[in-house]
Amino acid sequence: MHRPQRALRRAASAGTVALLALAVGCAPQPEDKASGKASGSTAETCAKGSLSTQAAGKLTIATDEPAYEPWFKDDKPANGKGFESAVAYAVAKQLGYADGDVVWQSVPFNKAFAPGAKSFDFDINQVSISAERKKAVDFSSGYYDVRQAVIALKNSKAAKATSLADLKDLKLGAQVGTTSLNYIDDVVKPDQKAAAYAKNDQAKSALKNGQVDAIVTDLPTAFYITAAEVTDARIVGQFENQGGTPEQFGLVLDKGSALTSCVTKAVDALRADGTLARIEKQWLSEAVDAPVLK
């Protein structure tokens, strides 16, 4: 699940004002515990020719394989279809890269934010920003506000749950390393240990085969699963965001990347001009309200 794009063109004007504008535009972002504030170092300029990318003149974007809907369409990140693919190309455009300058790379979800040097310029794969992950990688500001949701087979006991208490004695599952799994452990705190799966496909199979009573995913994925993949399942409800800062997906960059501030500037511009909202409406319009589990 991934896809990236961002870039802001600057009109160079003479004098101090232009220099100040450039300096402010690429200033380092303040560290914020688990919010969508960017982390990372300062880039001297955000102009395309000055960006320190993996390959000169190219922007390398990573995502997992397979790339799931509604984030990507037809498991083809490069087609520009699906929410994250569209966001990725929008970011690339902001950074001054044409579609043909974008190179896609396959990187497993957990490896994207693991410690160590990265082979991509940024990764887009529904990675939630957290203080813990910021110890190993940089994040852009958030490009999507996330809610987690519970999915169960329609005729099951789990499908009748209306509160967190109703979930406590159930066998729940989610993909390993995800916020979805954290919500099971930290919010539901079930009596049985949660089942952790390497891929969402495995979690879906476990639900269909009765190995778990319910699974947890982000809300847009939950709507797609119940509409197109496990049609005898339903969304039981969604969780409230924990704490004052909403959970957000952010673009993942190498720790201390010189690109972090410029990528963040691109994401912020796309949010400010309404581009992110338009992309969300186009690709995630079915992710409407679901009952809130309290």
CSV table of C-alpha atoms in Angstrom, one decimal:
chain,number,residue,atom,x,y,z
A,1,MET,CA,0.0,0.0,0.0
A,2,HIS,CA,1.9,3.0,-1.0
A,3,ARG,CA,2.5,5.8,-3.4
A,4,PRO,CA,4.1,9.3,-3.2
A,5,GLN,CA,4.5,12.8,-4.8
A,6,ARG,CA,5.3,16.4,-3.7
A,7,ALA,CA,7.0,19.6,-4.7
A,8,LEU,CA,6.7,23.3,-4.6
A,9,ARG,CA,8.1,25.5,-7.3
A,10,ARG,CA,9.4,28.8,-6.2
A,11,ALA,CA,9.5,32.0,-8.3
A,12,ALA,CA,12.9,33.6,-7.8
A,13,SER,CA,12.7,37.3,-7.2
A,14,ALA,CA,15.6,39.5,-6.4
A,15,GLY,CA,16.5,40.8,-3.1
A,16,THR,CA,16.3,39.9,0.6
A,17,VAL,CA,12.6,39.0,0.5
A,18,ALA,CA,13.2,36.1,-1.9
A,19,LEU,CA,16.1,34.8,0.2
A,20,LEU,CA,14.0,34.9,3.3
A,21,ALA,CA,11.1,33.2,1.6
A,22,LEU,CA,13.4,30.4,0.5
A,23,ALA,CA,15.0,30.0,3.9
A,24,VAL,CA,11.6,29.8,5.7
A,25,GLY,CA,10.2,27.5,3.1
A,26,CYS,CA,12.8,24.8,3.8
A,27,ALA,CA,13.2,25.4,7.6
A,28,PRO,CA,13.4,22.4,9.8
A,29,GLN,CA,10.1,21.2,11.2
A,30,PRO,CA,9.7,21.0,15.0
A,31,GLU,CA,9.6,17.6,16.6
A,32,ASP,CA,6.2,16.8,17.9
A,33,LYS,CA,5.7,13.6,19.9
A,34,ALA,CA,3.2,11.7,17.7
A,35,SER,CA,1.6,14.3,15.6
A,36,GLY,CA,1.8,15.0,11.9
A,37,LYS,CA,4.6,17.5,12.3
A,38,ALA,CA,7.6,16.6,10.2
A,39,SER,CA,10.9,15.3,11.5
A,40,GLY,CA,14.3,15.6,9.9
A,41,SER,CA,16.9,17.9,8.7
A,42,THR,CA,16.8,21.1,6.6
A,43,ALA,CA,17.2,21.1,2.9
A,44,GLU,CA,19.1,24.1,1.4
A,45,THR,CA,16.6,24.4,-1.5
A,46,CYS,CA,13.5,22.7,-2.6
A,47,ALA,CA,14.1,23.3,-6.3
A,48,LYS,CA,14.1,20.1,-8.4
A,49,GLY,CA,17.6,20.4,-9.6
A,50,SER,CA,18.9,20.8,-6.1
A,51,LEU,CA,17.1,17.9,-4.4
A,52,SER,CA,19.4,15.1,-3.2
A,53,THR,CA,17.4,12.2,-4.6
A,54,GLN,CA,18.5,8.6,-4.9
A,55,ALA,CA,18.9,9.0,-8.7
A,56,ALA,CA,19.6,12.3,-10.3
A,57,GLY,CA,16.6,13.8,-12.0
A,58,LYS,CA,14.3,11.0,-10.6
A,59,LEU,CA,12.1,10.6,-7.5
A,60,THR,CA,12.1,7.1,-6.1
A,61,ILE,CA,8.9,6.2,-4.2
A,62,ALA,CA,8.4,3.0,-2.3
A,63,THR,CA,5.3,1.0,-1.3
A,64,ASP,CA,4.5,-2.6,-0.3
A,65,GLU,CA,3.6,-5.4,-2.6
A,66,PRO,CA,0.8,-6.2,-3.2
A,67,ALA,CA,-0.5,-2.6,-3.1
A,68,TYR,CA,-4.0,-2.8,-1.8
A,69,GLU,CA,-7.2,-0.9,-2.7
A,70,PRO,CA,-8.4,1.7,-2.1
A,71,TRP,CA,-4.9,3.0,-1.7
A,72,PHE,CA,-3.8,1.7,-5.0
A,73,LYS,CA,-5.7,0.4,-8.0
A,74,ASP,CA,-5.1,-3.0,-9.6
A,75,ASP,CA,-1.8,-3.5,-7.6
A,76,LYS,CA,-0.1,-1.0,-9.9
A,77,PRO,CA,1.3,2.0,-7.9
A,78,ALA,CA,2.6,3.6,-11.1
A,79,ASN,CA,-0.9,4.1,-12.7
A,80,GLY,CA,-1.8,7.1,-10.6
A,81,LYS,CA,-5.0,5.5,-9.4
A,82,GLY,CA,-6.0,4.9,-5.8
A,83,PHE,CA,-5.6,7.4,-3.0
A,84,GLU,CA,-1.9,6.9,-2.2
A,85,SER,CA,-0.9,6.6,-5.8
A,86,ALA,CA,-2.6,9.9,-6.5
A,87,VAL,CA,-1.1,11.6,-3.5
A,88,ALA,CA,2.4,10.3,-4.4
A,89,TYR,CA,2.2,11.8,-7.9
A,90,ALA,CA,0.7,15.1,-6.5
A,91,VAL,CA,3.7,15.4,-4.1
A,92,ALA,CA,6.1,14.6,-7.0
A,93,LYS,CA,4.5,17.4,-9.1
A,94,GLN,CA,4.9,19.8,-6.2
A,95,LEU,CA,8.5,18.9,-6.0
A,96,GLY,CA,8.9,19.5,-9.8
A,97,TYR,CA,8.9,15.9,-11.0
A,98,ALA,CA,6.8,14.8,-14.0
A,99,ASP,CA,5.1,11.5,-13.9
A,100,GLY,CA,7.8,9.9,-16.0
A,101,ASP,CA,10.4,11.0,-13.5
A,102,VAL,CA,8.9,8.9,-10.7
A,103,VAL,CA,10.4,5.5,-10.1
A,104,TRP,CA,8.5,3.0,-8.0
A,105,GLN,CA,10.1,0.5,-5.7
A,106,SER,CA,8.7,-2.4,-3.7
A,107,VAL,CA,9.5,-2.3,0.1
A,108,PRO,CA,7.8,-4.5,2.7
A,109,PHE,CA,5.6,-2.5,5.2
A,110,ASN,CA,7.8,-3.2,8.3
A,111,LYS,CA,11.1,-2.5,6.5
A,112,ALA,CA,9.9,1.0,5.4
A,113,PHE,CA,10.2,2.4,9.0
A,114,ALA,CA,12.9,0.0,10.3
A,115,PRO,CA,16.3,1.4,11.3
A,116,GLY,CA,18.9,1.6,8.6
A,117,ALA,CA,19.6,3.5,5.3
A,118,LYS,CA,16.8,3.6,2.8
A,119,SER,CA,16.9,2.9,-0.9
A,120,PHE,CA,14.0,5.2,-1.6
A,121,ASP,CA,13.4,9.0,-1.4
A,122,PHE,CA,10.1,8.4,0.4
A,123,ASP,CA,7.7,5.6,1.1
A,124,ILE,CA,3.9,5.8,1.0
A,125,ASN,CA,2.2,2.8,2.6
A,126,GLN,CA,-0.4,3.8,5.3
A,127,VAL,CA,2.4,4.3,7.8
A,128,SER,CA,1.1,6.0,10.9
A,129,ILE,CA,3.3,8.7,12.4
A,130,SER,CA,4.5,7.9,15.9
A,131,ALA,CA,7.1,9.0,18.3
A,132,GLU,CA,8.6,5.5,18.4
A,133,ARG,CA,8.9,5.3,14.7
A,134,LYS,CA,10.5,8.7,14.5
A,135,LYS,CA,13.5,7.3,16.4
A,136,ALA,CA,14.4,5.4,13.2
A,137,VAL,CA,13.0,7.4,10.3
A,138,ASP,CA,11.7,10.9,9.3
A,139,PHE,CA,8.1,11.6,8.5
A,140,SER,CA,6.5,14.3,6.4
A,141,SER,CA,3.5,16.1,7.9
A,142,GLY,CA,0.3,13.9,7.8
A,143,TYR,CA,-1.4,13.5,4.4
A,144,TYR,CA,-4.4,11.5,5.8
A,145,ASP,CA,-6.3,11.5,9.2
A,146,VAL,CA,-6.9,7.9,10.2
A,147,ARG,CA,-9.6,5.9,12.0
A,148,GLN,CA,-9.3,2.2,12.9
A,149,ALA,CA,-12.3,-0.1,12.4
A,150,VAL,CA,-13.4,-3.6,13.4
A,151,ILE,CA,-14.6,-6.1,10.7
A,152,ALA,CA,-16.6,-9.3,11.5
A,153,LEU,CA,-18.7,-11.8,9.6
A,154,LYS,CA,-22.3,-10.7,9.5
A,155,ASN,CA,-23.8,-13.6,11.3
A,156,SER,CA,-21.2,-13.8,14.1
A,157,LYS,CA,-21.3,-12.8,17.7
A,158,ALA,CA,-18.7,-10.1,17.0
A,159,ALA,CA,-20.9,-8.4,14.5
A,160,LYS,CA,-23.3,-7.5,17.3
A,161,ALA,CA,-20.7,-5.7,19.3
A,162,THR,CA,-21.6,-2.1,20.1
A,163,SER,CA,-18.9,-1.2,22.7
A,164,LEU,CA,-15.3,-2.0,23.6
A,165,ALA,CA,-16.5,-4.2,26.4
A,166,ASP,CA,-18.3,-6.4,23.8
A,167,LEU,CA,-14.9,-7.1,22.1
A,168,LYS,CA,-12.9,-8.1,25.2
A,169,ASP,CA,-13.7,-11.8,25.1
A,170,LEU,CA,-13.3,-12.1,21.3
A,171,LYS,CA,-10.3,-13.4,19.3
A,172,LEU,CA,-9.1,-10.4,17.3
A,173,GLY,CA,-6.4,-10.1,14.6
A,174,ALA,CA,-4.5,-7.5,12.6
A,175,GLN,CA,-1.4,-7.0,10.5
A,176,VAL,CA,1.9,-7.1,12.5
A,177,GLY,CA,3.6,-3.7,13.1
A,178,THR,CA,0.4,-1.7,12.5
A,179,THR,CA,-1.6,0.8,14.5
A,180,SER,CA,-4.5,-1.6,14.0
A,181,LEU,CA,-2.7,-4.2,16.2
A,182,ASN,CA,-1.8,-1.5,18.7
A,183,TYR,CA,-5.5,-0.6,19.1
A,184,ILE,CA,-6.4,-4.2,19.9
A,185,ASP,CA,-3.6,-4.4,22.5
A,186,ASP,CA,-3.9,-0.9,24.0
A,187,VAL,CA,-7.5,0.1,23.6
A,188,VAL,CA,-9.6,-3.1,23.5
A,189,LYS,CA,-7.2,-5.1,25.8
A,190,PRO,CA,-8.9,-8.4,25.0
A,191,ASP,CA,-8.7,-11.4,27.2
A,192,GLN,CA,-7.1,-13.4,24.5
A,193,LYS,CA,-3.8,-12.4,22.9
A,194,ALA,CA,-4.3,-10.8,19.5
A,195,ALA,CA,-3.4,-12.8,16.3
A,196,ALA,CA,-0.7,-10.9,14.3
A,197,TYR,CA,-0.4,-11.5,10.6
A,198,ALA,CA,2.4,-10.6,8.1
A,199,LYS,CA,-0.1,-9.4,5.6
A,200,ASN,CA,-3.7,-8.1,5.6
A,201,ASP,CA,-4.5,-11.0,3.2
A,202,GLN,CA,-3.7,-13.5,5.9
A,203,ALA,CA,-5.8,-11.6,8.4
A,204,LYS,CA,-8.8,-11.6,5.9
A,205,SER,CA,-8.3,-15.4,5.4
A,206,ALA,CA,-8.3,-16.0,9.1
A,207,LEU,CA,-11.6,-14.1,9.4
A,208,LYS,CA,-13.2,-16.0,6.6
A,209,ASN,CA,-12.0,-19.4,8.0
A,210,GLY,CA,-13.2,-18.6,11.5
A,211,GLN,CA,-9.7,-18.5,13.1
A,212,VAL,CA,-10.5,-15.1,14.5
A,213,ASP,CA,-13.8,-13.4,15.5
A,214,ALA,CA,-12.9,-10.1,14.0
A,215,ILE,CA,-10.0,-8.1,12.5
A,216,VAL,CA,-8.9,-4.5,12.7
A,217,THR,CA,-7.8,-2.3,9.8
A,218,ASP,CA,-8.0,1.4,8.9
A,219,LEU,CA,-11.5,2.5,8.0
A,220,PRO,CA,-11.1,3.0,4.2
A,221,THR,CA,-9.5,-0.5,4.0
A,222,ALA,CA,-12.4,-1.9,6.1
A,223,PHE,CA,-15.0,-0.5,3.6
A,224,TYR,CA,-13.1,-2.0,0.7
A,225,ILE,CA,-12.8,-5.4,2.3
A,226,THR,CA,-16.4,-5.6,3.2
A,227,ALA,CA,-17.6,-4.3,-0.2
A,228,ALA,CA,-15.3,-6.3,-2.5
A,229,GLU,CA,-13.3,-9.0,-0.8
A,230,VAL,CA,-15.2,-10.5,2.2
A,231,THR,CA,-18.8,-9.6,1.3
A,232,ASP,CA,-20.3,-11.7,4.1
A,233,ALA,CA,-18.6,-9.4,6.6
A,234,ARG,CA,-19.6,-6.0,7.9
A,235,ILE,CA,-17.9,-3.1,9.7
A,236,VAL,CA,-18.8,-3.4,13.3
A,237,GLY,CA,-17.6,0.1,14.2
A,238,GLN,CA,-14.7,2.4,14.4
A,239,PHE,CA,-12.5,3.5,17.3
A,240,GLU,CA,-12.2,7.0,18.7
A,241,ASN,CA,-8.8,8.6,18.1
A,242,GLN,CA,-6.7,8.3,21.3
A,243,GLY,CA,-5.4,11.5,22.8
A,244,GLY,CA,-5.6,15.1,21.5
A,245,THR,CA,-3.7,14.5,18.2
A,246,PRO,CA,-5.4,12.5,15.5
A,247,GLU,CA,-3.6,9.5,14.0
A,248,GLN,CA,-2.1,10.4,10.7
A,249,PHE,CA,-0.4,8.7,7.8
A,250,GLY,CA,2.9,10.3,6.8
A,251,LEU,CA,5.4,9.8,4.1
A,252,VAL,CA,8.5,7.9,5.4
A,253,LEU,CA,12.0,9.2,4.7
A,254,ASP,CA,15.5,8.2,5.8
A,255,LYS,CA,16.5,9.5,9.2
A,256,GLY,CA,17.9,13.0,8.8
A,257,SER,CA,17.0,13.1,5.1
A,258,ALA,CA,17.7,16.4,3.4
A,259,LEU,CA,14.4,15.9,1.6
A,260,THR,CA,12.2,15.9,4.7
A,261,SER,CA,11.4,19.6,5.0
A,262,CYS,CA,10.8,19.9,1.2
A,263,VAL,CA,8.5,16.9,1.1
A,264,THR,CA,6.6,18.3,4.1
A,265,LYS,CA,6.3,21.6,2.4
A,266,ALA,CA,4.8,19.8,-0.6
A,267,VAL,CA,2.3,17.9,1.6
A,268,ASP,CA,1.3,21.1,3.4
A,269,ALA,CA,0.7,22.9,0.1
A,270,LEU,CA,-1.5,20.1,-1.1
A,271,ARG,CA,-3.5,20.2,2.0
A,272,ALA,CA,-3.8,24.0,1.9
A,273,ASP,CA,-5.0,24.2,-1.7
A,274,GLY,CA,-7.5,21.5,-1.3
A,275,THR,CA,-5.8,18.9,-3.4
A,276,LEU,CA,-5.6,16.3,-0.6
A,277,ALA,CA,-9.3,16.7,0.1
A,278,ARG,CA,-10.2,16.3,-3.6
A,279,ILE,CA,-8.1,13.1,-3.9
A,280,GLU,CA,-9.7,11.8,-0.7
A,281,LYS,CA,-13.2,12.5,-2.0
A,282,GLN,CA,-12.3,10.7,-5.3
A,283,TRP,CA,-10.8,7.6,-3.9
A,284,LEU,CA,-12.1,7.2,-0.4
A,285,SER,CA,-15.6,8.6,-0.7
A,286,GLU,CA,-17.1,5.3,0.5
A,287,ALA,CA,-15.3,5.6,3.8
A,288,VAL,CA,-18.2,7.4,5.4
A,289,ASP,CA,-19.1,7.4,9.1
A,290,ALA,CA,-19.3,4.1,11.0
A,291,PRO,CA,-20.6,3.6,14.6
A,292,VAL,CA,-18.0,4.6,17.2
A,293,LEU,CA,-17.1,1.9,19.7
A,294,LYS,CA,-16.6,3.3,23.2
